[in-house]
Amino acid sequence: AAGIEKEWAHIVNEFTGLGSPFAGRVIKVADENYYKELGTKTGYPIGAIAYKFSNKSGITKVKEITWQVSRLGKLTPVVELEPVDISKITIRRATAHNLDFVKSKGIMPGADIVIERAGDVIPKVISCVKSNIYDVLSFIPEKCPSCNHILFTEGVDLCCPNDNCPDRLRENLNFIASTLGIDEFGDGV
């Protein structure tokens, strides 16, 4: 591993110049027989190791938080951002996972947040530069954005209890279509 660490800067530069995003490199024992002999530990090969490239990040401002309703009624907050360029890609939105994540990071409209491209691909909220939890709580919806039903919390999630919520019904149809192998399914024209 010491030899790999010495060459790491060269490896990073080599892949950076290729123009495609890479999360890292896997280094594997070259001798196939020895690789097999080493076996696995808790399901992972002993003869291989993954080295991750550092993620690229930037600071931007939250424009608003929109909420998407899943087929099971869980609301996922989506952070709409002032556009920020990170590694030649313009980021305009990122998921905030769930209600608890929004509260713990202090995410709210107007807040400055740190965004990074996890694995140099997926936009991810890392932290909020400055926020006030009481202000954050004022931006959390009390009613479903789709059906206007009163929401409830379940663990870390905000949920819509209405089985007839239009967004839940649409997401259920999308799930059924994908389960049946239907590639193209969408709103009628």
Backbone as JSON Lines, residues from 0, in Angstrom:
{"i":0,"aa":"A","n":[0.83,-1.2,0.0],"ca":[0.0,0.0,0.0],"c":[0.86,1.26,0.0]}
{"i":1,"aa":"A","n":[2.06,1.18,0.58],"ca":[2.92,2.37,0.63],"c":[3.31,2.82,-0.76]}
{"i":2,"aa":"G","n":[3.57,1.87,-1.67],"ca":[3.91,2.22,-3.05],"c":[2.76,2.89,-3.76]}
{"i":3,"aa":"I","n":[1.55,2.46,-3.48],"ca":[0.36,3.05,-4.1],"c":[0.2,4.49,-3.61]}
{"i":4,"aa":"E","n":[0.39,4.71,-2.31],"ca":[0.24,6.05,-1.76],"c":[1.22,7.04,-2.38]}
{"i":5,"aa":"K","n":[2.44,6.57,-2.69],"ca":[3.43,7.43,-3.34],"c":[2.99,7.81,-4.75]}
{"i":6,"aa":"E","n":[2.3,6.9,-5.43],"ca":[1.88,7.12,-6.81],"c":[0.49,7.75,-6.91]}
{"i":7,"aa":"W","n":[-0.19,7.97,-5.78],"ca":[-1.58,8.43,-5.79],"c":[-1.76,9.74,-6.56]}
{"i":8,"aa":"A","n":[-0.9,10.72,-6.37],"ca":[-1.03,12.0,-7.08],"c":[-0.97,11.78,-8.59]}
{"i":9,"aa":"H","n":[-0.08,10.9,-9.03],"ca":[0.03,10.58,-10.46],"c":[-1.27,9.93,-10.96]}
{"i":10,"aa":"I","n":[-1.81,9.0,-10.19],"ca":[-3.06,8.31,-10.56],"c":[-4.21,9.31,-10.67]}
{"i":11,"aa":"V","n":[-4.34,10.2,-9.69],"ca":[-5.41,11.21,-9.71],"c":[-5.28,12.1,-10.94]}
{"i":12,"aa":"N","n":[-4.08,12.58,-11.23],"ca":[-3.86,13.43,-12.41],"c":[-4.19,12.7,-13.7]}
{"i":13,"aa":"E","n":[-3.82,11.43,-13.77],"ca":[-4.09,10.62,-14.96],"c":[-5.58,10.53,-15.24]}
{"i":14,"aa":"F","n":[-6.39,10.28,-14.21],"ca":[-7.82,10.14,-14.4],"c":[-8.52,11.48,-14.55]}
{"i":15,"aa":"T","n":[-8.01,12.53,-13.93],"ca":[-8.59,13.87,-14.05],"c":[-8.53,14.34,-15.5]}
{"i":16,"aa":"G","n":[-7.47,13.99,-16.2],"ca":[-7.29,14.41,-17.58],"c":[-8.14,13.68,-18.59]}
{"i":17,"aa":"L","n":[-8.84,12.62,-18.18],"ca":[-9.65,11.84,-19.13],"c":[-10.97,12.49,-19.48]}
{"i":18,"aa":"G","n":[-11.43,13.46,-18.69],"ca":[-12.64,14.2,-19.01],"c":[-13.93,13.55,-18.54]}
{"i":19,"aa":"S","n":[-13.87,12.38,-17.91],"ca":[-15.06,11.72,-17.38],"c":[-14.94,11.64,-15.86]}
{"i":20,"aa":"P","n":[-16.1,11.68,-15.16],"ca":[-16.02,11.6,-13.7],"c":[-15.67,10.19,-13.23]}
{"i":21,"aa":"F","n":[-14.79,10.08,-12.24],"ca":[-14.42,8.82,-11.63],"c":[-14.48,9.0,-10.12]}
{"i":22,"aa":"A","n":[-15.04,8.02,-9.42],"ca":[-15.12,8.09,-7.97],"c":[-13.8,7.68,-7.32]}
{"i":23,"aa":"G","n":[-13.01,6.87,-8.02],"ca":[-11.75,6.41,-7.46],"c":[-11.2,5.27,-8.28]}
{"i":24,"aa":"R","n":[-10.33,4.49,-7.66],"ca":[-9.69,3.36,-8.33],"c":[-9.72,2.17,-7.39]}
{"i":25,"aa":"V","n":[-9.81,0.98,-7.97],"ca":[-9.66,-0.25,-7.21],"c":[-8.33,-0.86,-7.6]}
{"i":26,"aa":"I","n":[-7.5,-1.12,-6.61],"ca":[-6.19,-1.73,-6.82],"c":[-6.33,-3.19,-6.41]}
{"i":27,"aa":"K","n":[-5.92,-4.1,-7.32],"ca":[-6.14,-5.53,-7.12],"c":[-4.82,-6.28,-7.28]}
{"i":28,"aa":"V","n":[-4.64,-7.36,-6.52],"ca":[-3.47,-8.21,-6.63],"c":[-3.44,-8.78,-8.06]}
{"i":29,"aa":"A","n":[-2.3,-8.63,-8.73],"ca":[-2.2,-9.01,-10.14],"c":[-2.21,-10.52,-10.36]}
{"i":30,"aa":"D","n":[-1.6,-11.28,-9.47],"ca":[-1.53,-12.74,-9.61],"c":[-2.91,-13.33,-9.26]}
{"i":31,"aa":"E","n":[-3.61,-13.84,-10.28],"ca":[-4.98,-14.32,-10.1],"c":[-5.07,-15.46,-9.08]}
{"i":32,"aa":"N","n":[-4.1,-16.38,-9.09],"ca":[-4.11,-17.49,-8.13],"c":[-3.95,-16.99,-6.7]}
{"i":33,"aa":"Y","n":[-3.02,-16.04,-6.49],"ca":[-2.81,-15.48,-5.17],"c":[-4.04,-14.69,-4.72]}
{"i":34,"aa":"Y","n":[-4.66,-13.97,-5.67],"ca":[-5.88,-13.21,-5.38],"c":[-6.97,-14.15,-4.85]}
{"i":35,"aa":"K","n":[-7.16,-15.28,-5.54],"ca":[-8.18,-16.26,-5.1],"c":[-7.81,-16.88,-3.76]}
{"i":36,"aa":"E","n":[-6.5,-17.15,-3.56],"ca":[-6.02,-17.74,-2.32],"c":[-6.29,-16.82,-1.11]}
{"i":37,"aa":"L","n":[-6.18,-15.52,-1.32],"ca":[-6.43,-14.56,-0.24],"c":[-7.88,-14.62,0.23]}
{"i":38,"aa":"G","n":[-8.8,-14.89,-0.69],"ca":[-10.21,-15.04,-0.33],"c":[-10.9,-13.73,0.01]}
{"i":39,"aa":"T","n":[-11.92,-13.85,0.89],"ca":[-12.72,-12.67,1.26],"c":[-12.85,-12.59,2.77]}
{"i":40,"aa":"K","n":[-13.21,-11.39,3.21],"ca":[-13.49,-11.15,4.62],"c":[-14.77,-10.34,4.67]}
{"i":41,"aa":"T","n":[-15.78,-10.85,5.33],"ca":[-17.12,-10.24,5.4],"c":[-17.64,-9.86,4.01]}
{"i":42,"aa":"G","n":[-17.38,-10.75,3.04],"ca":[-17.93,-10.56,1.7],"c":[-17.1,-9.71,0.76]}
{"i":43,"aa":"Y","n":[-16.0,-9.12,1.25],"ca":[-15.16,-8.25,0.42],"c":[-13.83,-8.94,0.13]}
{"i":44,"aa":"P","n":[-13.31,-8.81,-1.09],"ca":[-12.05,-9.47,-1.43],"c":[-10.87,-8.86,-0.66]}
{"i":45,"aa":"I","n":[-10.04,-9.73,-0.11],"ca":[-8.87,-9.28,0.63],"c":[-7.79,-8.76,-0.32]}
{"i":46,"aa":"G","n":[-7.75,-9.3,-1.55],"ca":[-6.73,-8.93,-2.51],"c":[-7.03,-7.68,-3.32]}
{"i":47,"aa":"A","n":[-7.99,-6.87,-2.87],"ca":[-8.32,-5.63,-3.58],"c":[-8.65,-4.55,-2.56]}
{"i":48,"aa":"I","n":[-8.37,-3.31,-2.93],"ca":[-8.68,-2.18,-2.05],"c":[-9.15,-1.02,-2.92]}
{"i":49,"aa":"A","n":[-10.17,-0.31,-2.43],"ca":[-10.7,0.85,-3.16],"c":[-10.11,2.13,-2.59]}
{"i":50,"aa":"Y","n":[-9.6,2.98,-3.46],"ca":[-9.11,4.31,-3.09],"c":[-10.05,5.33,-3.72]}
{"i":51,"aa":"K","n":[-10.6,6.22,-2.92],"ca":[-11.54,7.22,-3.42],"c":[-10.82,8.54,-3.7]}
{"i":52,"aa":"F","n":[-11.23,9.19,-4.81],"ca":[-10.76,10.54,-5.08],"c":[-11.51,11.48,-4.15]}
{"i":53,"aa":"S","n":[-10.93,12.61,-3.81],"ca":[-11.64,13.57,-2.96],"c":[-12.76,14.22,-3.77]}
{"i":54,"aa":"N","n":[-13.86,14.5,-3.11],"ca":[-15.01,15.1,-3.77],"c":[-14.79,16.6,-3.97]}
{"i":55,"aa":"K","n":[-15.37,17.12,-5.05],"ca":[-15.31,18.56,-5.34],"c":[-16.51,19.22,-4.67]}
{"i":56,"aa":"S","n":[-16.3,20.43,-4.12],"ca":[-17.4,21.09,-3.43],"c":[-17.46,22.57,-3.79]}
{"i":57,"aa":"G","n":[-18.57,23.22,-3.39],"ca":[-18.77,24.64,-3.61],"c":[-19.82,25.16,-2.65]}
{"i":58,"aa":"I","n":[-19.92,26.47,-2.54],"ca":[-20.92,27.1,-1.67],"c":[-21.94,27.81,-2.55]}
{"i":59,"aa":"T","n":[-23.22,27.65,-2.21],"ca":[-24.29,28.3,-2.95],"c":[-25.42,28.64,-1.99]}
{"i":60,"aa":"K","n":[-26.43,29.3,-2.52],"ca":[-27.57,29.75,-1.7],"c":[-28.8,28.9,-2.03]}
{"i":61,"aa":"V","n":[-29.58,28.58,-1.0],"ca":[-30.83,27.84,-1.17],"c":[-31.9,28.81,-1.65]}
{"i":62,"aa":"K","n":[-32.5,28.52,-2.81],"ca":[-33.6,29.34,-3.32],"c":[-34.92,28.94,-2.63]}
{"i":63,"aa":"E","n":[-35.18,27.63,-2.62],"ca":[-36.38,27.12,-1.96],"c":[-36.24,25.62,-1.73]}
{"i":64,"aa":"I","n":[-37.14,25.09,-0.95],"ca":[-37.2,23.65,-0.73],"c":[-38.53,23.17,-1.28]}
{"i":65,"aa":"T","n":[-38.48,22.2,-2.2],"ca":[-39.7,21.59,-2.7],"c":[-39.78,20.18,-2.11]}
{"i":66,"aa":"W","n":[-40.97,19.64,-2.04],"ca":[-41.17,18.34,-1.41],"c":[-41.8,17.37,-2.41]}
{"i":67,"aa":"Q","n":[-41.16,16.21,-2.59],"ca":[-41.68,15.17,-3.47],"c":[-42.31,14.08,-2.63]}
{"i":68,"aa":"V","n":[-43.48,13.63,-3.05],"ca":[-44.21,12.6,-2.31],"c":[-43.96,11.24,-2.96]}
{"i":69,"aa":"S","n":[-43.51,10.27,-2.17],"ca":[-43.23,8.93,-2.7],"c":[-44.52,8.1,-2.74]}
{"i":70,"aa":"R","n":[-44.43,6.93,-3.31],"ca":[-45.6,6.05,-3.41],"c":[-46.08,5.58,-2.03]}
{"i":71,"aa":"L","n":[-45.16,5.6,-1.04],"ca":[-45.52,5.2,0.32],"c":[-45.93,6.39,1.19]}
{"i":72,"aa":"G","n":[-45.92,7.59,0.6],"ca":[-46.35,8.78,1.32],"c":[-45.25,9.56,2.01]}
{"i":73,"aa":"K","n":[-44.0,9.1,1.92],"ca":[-42.9,9.84,2.53],"c":[-42.53,11.03,1.65]}
{"i":74,"aa":"L","n":[-42.31,12.18,2.29],"ca":[-41.93,13.38,1.56],"c":[-40.41,13.54,1.58]}
{"i":75,"aa":"T","n":[-39.85,13.72,0.39],"ca":[-38.41,13.95,0.26],"c":[-38.18,15.41,-0.07]}
{"i":76,"aa":"P","n":[-37.43,16.12,0.77],"ca":[-37.13,17.53,0.47],"c":[-36.07,17.63,-0.64]}
{"i":77,"aa":"V","n":[-36.33,18.48,-1.62],"ca":[-35.38,18.74,-2.69],"c":[-34.96,20.2,-2.55]}
{"i":78,"aa":"V","n":[-33.66,20.43,-2.43],"ca":[-33.13,21.77,-2.25],"c":[-32.89,22.4,-3.62]}
{"i":79,"aa":"E","n":[-33.65,23.45,-3.93],"ca":[-33.48,24.19,-5.18],"c":[-32.42,25.25,-4.91]}
{"i":80,"aa":"L","n":[-31.38,25.3,-5.74],"ca":[-30.19,26.11,-5.47],"c":[-29.96,27.21,-6.49]}
{"i":81,"aa":"E","n":[-29.24,28.24,-6.05],"ca":[-28.67,29.17,-7.01],"c":[-27.64,28.34,-7.76]}
{"i":82,"aa":"P","n":[-27.62,28.37,-9.09],"ca":[-26.69,27.51,-9.84],"c":[-25.24,27.71,-9.4]}
{"i":83,"aa":"V","n":[-24.53,26.59,-9.23],"ca":[-23.12,26.62,-8.84],"c":[-22.38,25.6,-9.7]}
{"i":84,"aa":"D","n":[-21.22,26.0,-10.23],"ca":[-20.41,25.1,-11.05],"c":[-19.43,24.34,-10.18]}
{"i":85,"aa":"I","n":[-19.49,23.01,-10.25],"ca":[-18.56,22.15,-9.54],"c":[-18.05,21.12,-10.55]}
{"i":86,"aa":"S","n":[-16.75,21.15,-10.8],"ca":[-16.12,20.23,-11.75],"c":[-16.79,20.26,-13.12]}
{"i":87,"aa":"K","n":[-17.02,21.47,-13.63],"ca":[-17.56,21.69,-14.97],"c":[-19.03,21.27,-15.11]}
{"i":88,"aa":"I","n":[-19.72,21.05,-14.0],"ca":[-21.14,20.71,-14.01],"c":[-21.89,21.76,-13.2]}
{"i":89,"aa":"T","n":[-23.01,22.26,-13.74],"ca":[-23.82,23.24,-13.02],"c":[-24.85,22.5,-12.17]}
{"i":90,"aa":"I","n":[-24.79,22.72,-10.86],"ca":[-25.7,22.08,-9.92],"c":[-26.81,23.07,-9.59]}
{"i":91,"aa":"R","n":[-28.08,22.62,-9.75],"ca":[-29.24,23.48,-9.48],"c":[-30.15,22.92,-8.39]}
{"i":92,"aa":"R","n":[-29.97,21.63,-8.07],"ca":[-30.8,21.01,-7.03],"c":[-30.06,19.82,-6.42]}
{"i":93,"aa":"A","n":[-30.45,19.5,-5.19],"ca":[-29.86,18.36,-4.48],"c":[-30.89,17.83,-3.5]}
{"i":94,"aa":"T","n":[-30.85,16.54,-3.24],"ca":[-31.77,15.96,-2.27],"c":[-31.31,16.29,-0.85]}
{"i":95,"aa":"A","n":[-32.28,16.43,0.03],"ca":[-31.97,16.64,1.45],"c":[-32.46,15.44,2.27]}
{"i":96,"aa":"H","n":[-32.75,14.33,1.59],"ca":[-33.06,13.02,2.17],"c":[-34.37,12.93,2.95]}
{"i":97,"aa":"N","n":[-34.5,13.69,4.06],"ca":[-35.7,13.58,4.89],"c":[-35.82,14.79,5.82]}
{"i":98,"aa":"L","n":[-36.9,14.84,6.56],"ca":[-37.18,15.96,7.47],"c":[-36.06,16.14,8.48]}
{"i":99,"aa":"D","n":[-35.58,15.05,9.06],"ca":[-34.54,15.13,10.08],"c":[-33.25,15.74,9.52]}
{"i":100,"aa":"F","n":[-32.92,15.4,8.26],"ca":[-31.73,15.95,7.62],"c":[-31.86,17.46,7.46]}
{"i":101,"aa":"V","n":[-33.03,17.94,7.04],"ca":[-33.27,19.37,6.88],"c":[-33.08,20.09,8.21]}
{"i":102,"aa":"K","n":[-33.65,19.53,9.28],"ca":[-33.53,20.15,10.6],"c":[-32.08,20.14,11.1]}
{"i":103,"aa":"S","n":[-31.42,18.98,11.0],"ca":[-30.08,18.86,11.56],"c":[-29.05,19.72,10.82]}
{"i":104,"aa":"K","n":[-29.23,19.92,9.52],"ca":[-28.29,20.74,8.75],"c":[-28.68,22.21,8.74]}
{"i":105,"aa":"G","n":[-29.92,22.52,9.16],"ca":[-30.36,23.92,9.18],"c":[-30.66,24.45,7.78]}
{"i":106,"aa":"I","n":[-31.17,23.59,6.9],"ca":[-31.42,23.97,5.51],"c":[-32.74,24.73,5.42]}
{"i":107,"aa":"M","n":[-32.67,25.93,4.83],"ca":[-33.87,26.75,4.62],"c":[-33.6,27.74,3.5]}
{"i":108,"aa":"P","n":[-34.66,28.27,2.9],"ca":[-34.46,29.27,1.84],"c":[-33.62,30.44,2.35]}
{"i":109,"aa":"G","n":[-32.66,30.86,1.52],"ca":[-31.79,31.97,1.87],"c":[-30.49,31.55,2.54]}
{"i":110,"aa":"A","n":[-30.42,30.31,3.0],"ca":[-29.21,29.84,3.69],"c":[-28.1,29.56,2.68]}
{"i":111,"aa":"D","n":[-26.87,29.8,3.1],"ca":[-25.7,29.42,2.31],"c":[-25.31,28.01,2.72]}
{"i":112,"aa":"I","n":[-25.17,27.12,1.73],"ca":[-24.83,25.74,2.05],"c":[-23.64,25.27,1.22]}
{"i":113,"aa":"V","n":[-22.95,24.26,1.76],"ca":[-21.84,23.63,1.06],"c":[-22.4,22.41,0.34]}
{"i":114,"aa":"I","n":[-22.14,22.37,-0.97],"ca":[-22.58,21.26,-1.83],"c":[-21.33,20.55,-2.34]}
{"i":115,"aa":"E","n":[-21.39,19.23,-2.43],"ca":[-20.3,18.51,-3.07],"c":[-20.88,17.47,-4.01]}
{"i":116,"aa":"R","n":[-20.08,17.08,-4.96],"ca":[-20.47,16.01,-5.87],"c":[-19.9,14.72,-5.34]}
{"i":117,"aa":"A","n":[-20.73,13.94,-4.63],"ca":[-20.29,12.68,-4.05],"c":[-19.86,11.74,-5.16]}
{"i":118,"aa":"G","n":[-18.66,11.2,-5.05],"ca":[-18.13,10.35,-6.1],"c":[-17.94,11.11,-7.39]}
{"i":119,"aa":"D","n":[-17.85,12.42,-7.29],"ca":[-17.71,13.32,-8.44],"c":[-18.92,13.24,-9.37]}
{"i":120,"aa":"V","n":[-20.08,12.81,-8.82],"ca":[-21.28,12.66,-9.65],"c":[-22.51,13.27,-8.99]}
{"i":121,"aa":"I","n":[-22.95,12.73,-7.87],"ca":[-24.24,13.07,-7.26],"c":[-24.14,14.3,-6.37]}
{"i":122,"aa":"P","n":[-24.97,15.34,-6.62],"ca":[-24.97,16.52,-5.75],"c":[-25.43,16.16,-4.34]}
{"i":123,"aa":"K","n":[-24.68,16.61,-3.34],"ca":[-24.96,16.24,-1.95],"c":[-24.78,17.47,-1.06]}
{"i":124,"aa":"V","n":[-25.75,17.71,-0.18],"ca":[-25.65,18.8,0.79],"c":[-24.74,18.32,1.92]}
{"i":125,"aa":"I","n":[-23.68,19.09,2.18],"ca":[-22.73,18.73,3.23],"c":[-23.04,19.46,4.53]}
{"i":126,"aa":"S","n":[-23.21,20.76,4.44],"ca":[-23.47,21.54,5.66],"c":[-24.08,22.88,5.29]}
{"i":127,"aa":"C","n":[-24.61,23.52,6.31],"ca":[-25.16,24.87,6.17],"c":[-24.16,25.81,6.82]}
{"i":128,"aa":"V","n":[-23.82,26.9,6.12],"ca":[-22.83,27.83,6.65],"c":[-23.35,28.54,7.9]}
{"i":129,"aa":"K","n":[-24.6,28.99,7.86],"ca":[-25.19,29.68,9.0],"c":[-26.7,29.52,8.93]}
{"i":130,"aa":"S","n":[-27.32,29.14,10.04],"ca":[-28.76,28.93,10.04],"c":[-29.29,29.01,11.46]}
{"i":131,"aa":"N","n":[-30.61,29.1,11.57],"ca":[-31.29,29.15,12.86],"c":[-32.4,28.11,12.83]}
{"i":132,"aa":"I","n":[-32.38,27.14,13.73],"ca":[-33.34,26.03,13.72],"c":[-34.78,26.53,13.79]}
{"i":133,"aa":"Y","n":[-35.03,27.64,14.48],"ca":[-36.41,28.14,14.57],"c":[-36.89,28.66,13.22]}
{"i":134,"aa":"D","n":[-35.98,29.26,12.45],"ca":[-36.33,29.69,11.1],"c":[-36.57,28.48,10.19]}
{"i":135,"aa":"V","n":[-35.77,27.42,10.37],"ca":[-35.93,26.21,9.56],"c":[-37.31,25.62,9.79]}
{"i":136,"aa":"L","n":[-37.73,25.54,11.03],"ca":[-39.03,24.94,11.35],"c":[-40.18,25.68,10.69]}
{"i":137,"aa":"S","n":[-40.03,26.98,10.43],"ca":[-41.11,27.74,9.81],"c":[-41.28,27.4,8.33]}
{"i":138,"aa":"F","n":[-40.29,26.72,7.72],"ca":[-40.37,26.37,6.3],"c":[-40.81,24.93,6.07]}
{"i":139,"aa":"I","n":[-41.08,24.19,7.13],"ca":[-41.51,22.8,7.0],"c":[-43.03,22.79,6.81]}
{"i":140,"aa":"P","n":[-43.5,22.14,5.73],"ca":[-44.94,22.17,5.44],"c":[-45.76,21.4,6.47]}
{"i":141,"aa":"E","n":[-46.98,21.88,6.69],"ca":[-47.91,21.18,7.56],"c":[-48.9,20.35,6.75]}
{"i":142,"aa":"K","n":[-49.04,20.72,5.45],"ca":[-49.97,20.0,4.57],"c":[-49.24,19.46,3.36]}
{"i":143,"aa":"C","n":[-49.75,18.37,2.8],"ca":[-49.15,17.73,1.64],"c":[-49.19,18.69,0.44]}
{"i":144,"aa":"P","n":[-48.07,18.85,-0.28],"ca":[-48.05,19.74,-1.43],"c":[-48.89,19.24,-2.6]}
{"i":145,"aa":"S","n":[-49.29,17.97,-2.56],"ca":[-50.08,17.39,-3.65],"c":[-51.57,17.4,-3.36]}
{"i":146,"aa":"C","n":[-51.96,16.94,-2.16],"ca":[-53.39,16.77,-1.86],"c":[-53.9,17.66,-0.73]}
{"i":147,"aa":"N","n":[-52.99,18.42,-0.1],"ca":[-53.35,19.36,0.97],"c":[-53.8,18.66,2.27]}
{"i":148,"aa":"H","n":[-53.5,17.37,2.4],"ca":[-53.83,16.61,3.61],"c":[-52.84,16.98,4.71]}
{"i":149,"aa":"I","n":[-53.27,16.94,5.97],"ca":[-52.39,17.22,7.11],"c":[-51.3,16.13,7.17]}
{"i":150,"aa":"L","n":[-50.04,16.56,7.29],"ca":[-48.91,15.65,7.34],"c":[-48.63,15.2,8.77]}
{"i":151,"aa":"F","n":[-47.91,14.1,8.9],"ca":[-47.47,13.63,10.22],"c":[-46.01,13.2,10.11]}
{"i":152,"aa":"T","n":[-45.32,13.14,11.25],"ca":[-43.94,12.67,11.24],"c":[-43.89,11.22,11.7]}
{"i":153,"aa":"E","n":[-42.99,10.49,11.05],"ca":[-42.76,9.09,11.4],"c":[-41.24,8.89,11.42]}
{"i":154,"aa":"G","n":[-40.66,8.86,12.59],"ca":[-39.21,8.76,12.7],"c":[-38.56,10.02,12.12]}
{"i":155,"aa":"V","n":[-37.72,9.85,11.11],"ca":[-37.02,10.98,10.5],"c":[-37.78,11.57,9.31]}
{"i":156,"aa":"D","n":[-38.94,10.98,9.0],"ca":[-39.68,11.37,7.8],"c":[-40.93,12.18,8.07]}
{"i":157,"aa":"L","n":[-41.29,12.99,7.08],"ca":[-42.56,13.7,7.03],"c":[-43.42,12.89,6.08]}
{"i":158,"aa":"C","n":[-44.67,12.59,6.44],"ca":[-45.48,11.66,5.65],"c":[-46.89,12.18,5.38]}
{"i":159,"aa":"C","n":[-47.41,11.78,4.21],"ca":[-48.8,12.05,3.83],"c":[-49.59,10.77,4.06]}
{"i":160,"aa":"P","n":[-50.66,10.83,4.89],"ca":[-51.43,9.62,5.2],"c":[-52.51,9.29,4.15]}
{"i":161,"aa":"N","n":[-52.72,10.18,3.18],"ca":[-53.81,10.02,2.22],"c":[-53.46,9.0,1.13]}
{"i":162,"aa":"D","n":[-54.11,7.84,1.17],"ca":[-53.87,6.8,0.15],"c":[-54.3,7.24,-1.25]}
{"i":163,"aa":"N","n":[-55.15,8.25,-1.33],"ca":[-55.61,8.76,-2.63],"c":[-54.9,10.03,-3.06]}
{"i":164,"aa":"C","n":[-53.78,10.33,-2.45],"ca":[-52.97,11.49,-2.81],"c":[-52.54,11.33,-4.28]}
{"i":165,"aa":"P","n":[-52.76,12.34,-5.12],"ca":[-52.4,12.21,-6.54],"c":[-50.93,11.84,-6.79]}
{"i":166,"aa":"D","n":[-50.02,12.42,-6.02],"ca":[-48.6,12.08,-6.21],"c":[-48.32,10.64,-5.8]}
{"i":167,"aa":"R","n":[-48.92,10.18,-4.72],"ca":[-48.73,8.78,-4.29],"c":[-49.29,7.82,-5.34]}
{"i":168,"aa":"L","n":[-50.48,8.14,-5.87],"ca":[-51.08,7.28,-6.9],"c":[-50.19,7.22,-8.15]}
{"i":169,"aa":"R","n":[-49.67,8.39,-8.57],"ca":[-48.8,8.43,-9.75],"c":[-47.54,7.62,-9.52]}
{"i":170,"aa":"E","n":[-46.93,7.77,-8.34],"ca":[-45.71,7.03,-8.03],"c":[-45.97,5.53,-7.93]}
{"i":171,"aa":"N","n":[-47.14,5.14,-7.44],"ca":[-47.52,3.72,-7.42],"c":[-47.64,3.17,-8.83]}
{"i":172,"aa":"L","n":[-48.27,3.94,-9.74],"ca":[-48.38,3.52,-11.14],"c":[-47.0,3.39,-11.78]}
{"i":173,"aa":"N","n":[-46.12,4.34,-11.51],"ca":[-44.75,4.26,-12.04],"c":[-44.03,3.01,-11.52]}
{"i":174,"aa":"F","n":[-44.22,2.7,-10.24],"ca":[-43.6,1.52,-9.64],"c":[-44.12,0.24,-10.29]}
{"i":175,"aa":"I","n":[-45.44,0.15,-10.46],"ca":[-46.04,-1.03,-11.09],"c":[-45.54,-1.17,-12.53]}
{"i":176,"aa":"A","n":[-45.5,-0.07,-13.26],"ca":[-45.04,-0.11,-14.65],"c":[-43.59,-0.59,-14.72]}
{"i":177,"aa":"S","n":[-42.71,-0.09,-13.85],"ca":[-41.31,-0.52,-13.89],"c":[-41.18,-1.98,-13.47]}
{"i":178,"aa":"T","n":[-42.01,-2.43,-12.52],"ca":[-41.99,-3.81,-12.08],"c":[-42.39,-4.75,-13.23]}
{"i":179,"aa":"L","n":[-43.33,-4.29,-14.06],"ca":[-43.79,-5.08,-15.21],"c":[-42.86,-4.96,-16.41]}
{"i":180,"aa":"G","n":[-41.83,-4.14,-16.28],"ca":[-40.87,-3.98,-17.38],"c":[-41.32,-2.98,-18.43]}
{"i":181,"aa":"I","n":[-42.27,-2.12,-18.11],"ca":[-42.73,-1.1,-19.04],"c":[-41.72,0.04,-18.99]}
{"i":182,"aa":"D","n":[-41.05,0.29,-20.12],"ca":[-39.99,1.3,-20.17],"c":[-40.51,2.71,-20.24]}
{"i":183,"aa":"E","n":[-41.57,2.93,-20.99],"ca":[-42.08,4.3,-21.19],"c":[-43.48,4.38,-20.62]}
{"i":184,"aa":"F","n":[-43.61,5.21,-19.6],"ca":[-44.89,5.41,-18.94],"c":[-44.93,6.82,-18.45]}
{"i":185,"aa":"G","n":[-45.95,7.56,-18.82],"ca":[-46.0,8.95,-18.39],"c":[-47.38,9.54,-18.58]}
{"i":186,"aa":"D","n":[-47.47,10.85,-18.39],"ca":[-48.73,11.55,-18.54],"c":[-49.22,11.45,-19.98]}
{"i":187,"aa":"G","n":[-50.54,11.42,-20.16],"ca":[-51.15,11.37,-21.49],"c":[-50.97,12.69,-22.21]}
{"i":188,"aa":"V","n":[-51.02,12.61,-23.53],"ca":[-50.85,13.81,-24.35],"c":[-52.2,14.39,-24.7]}
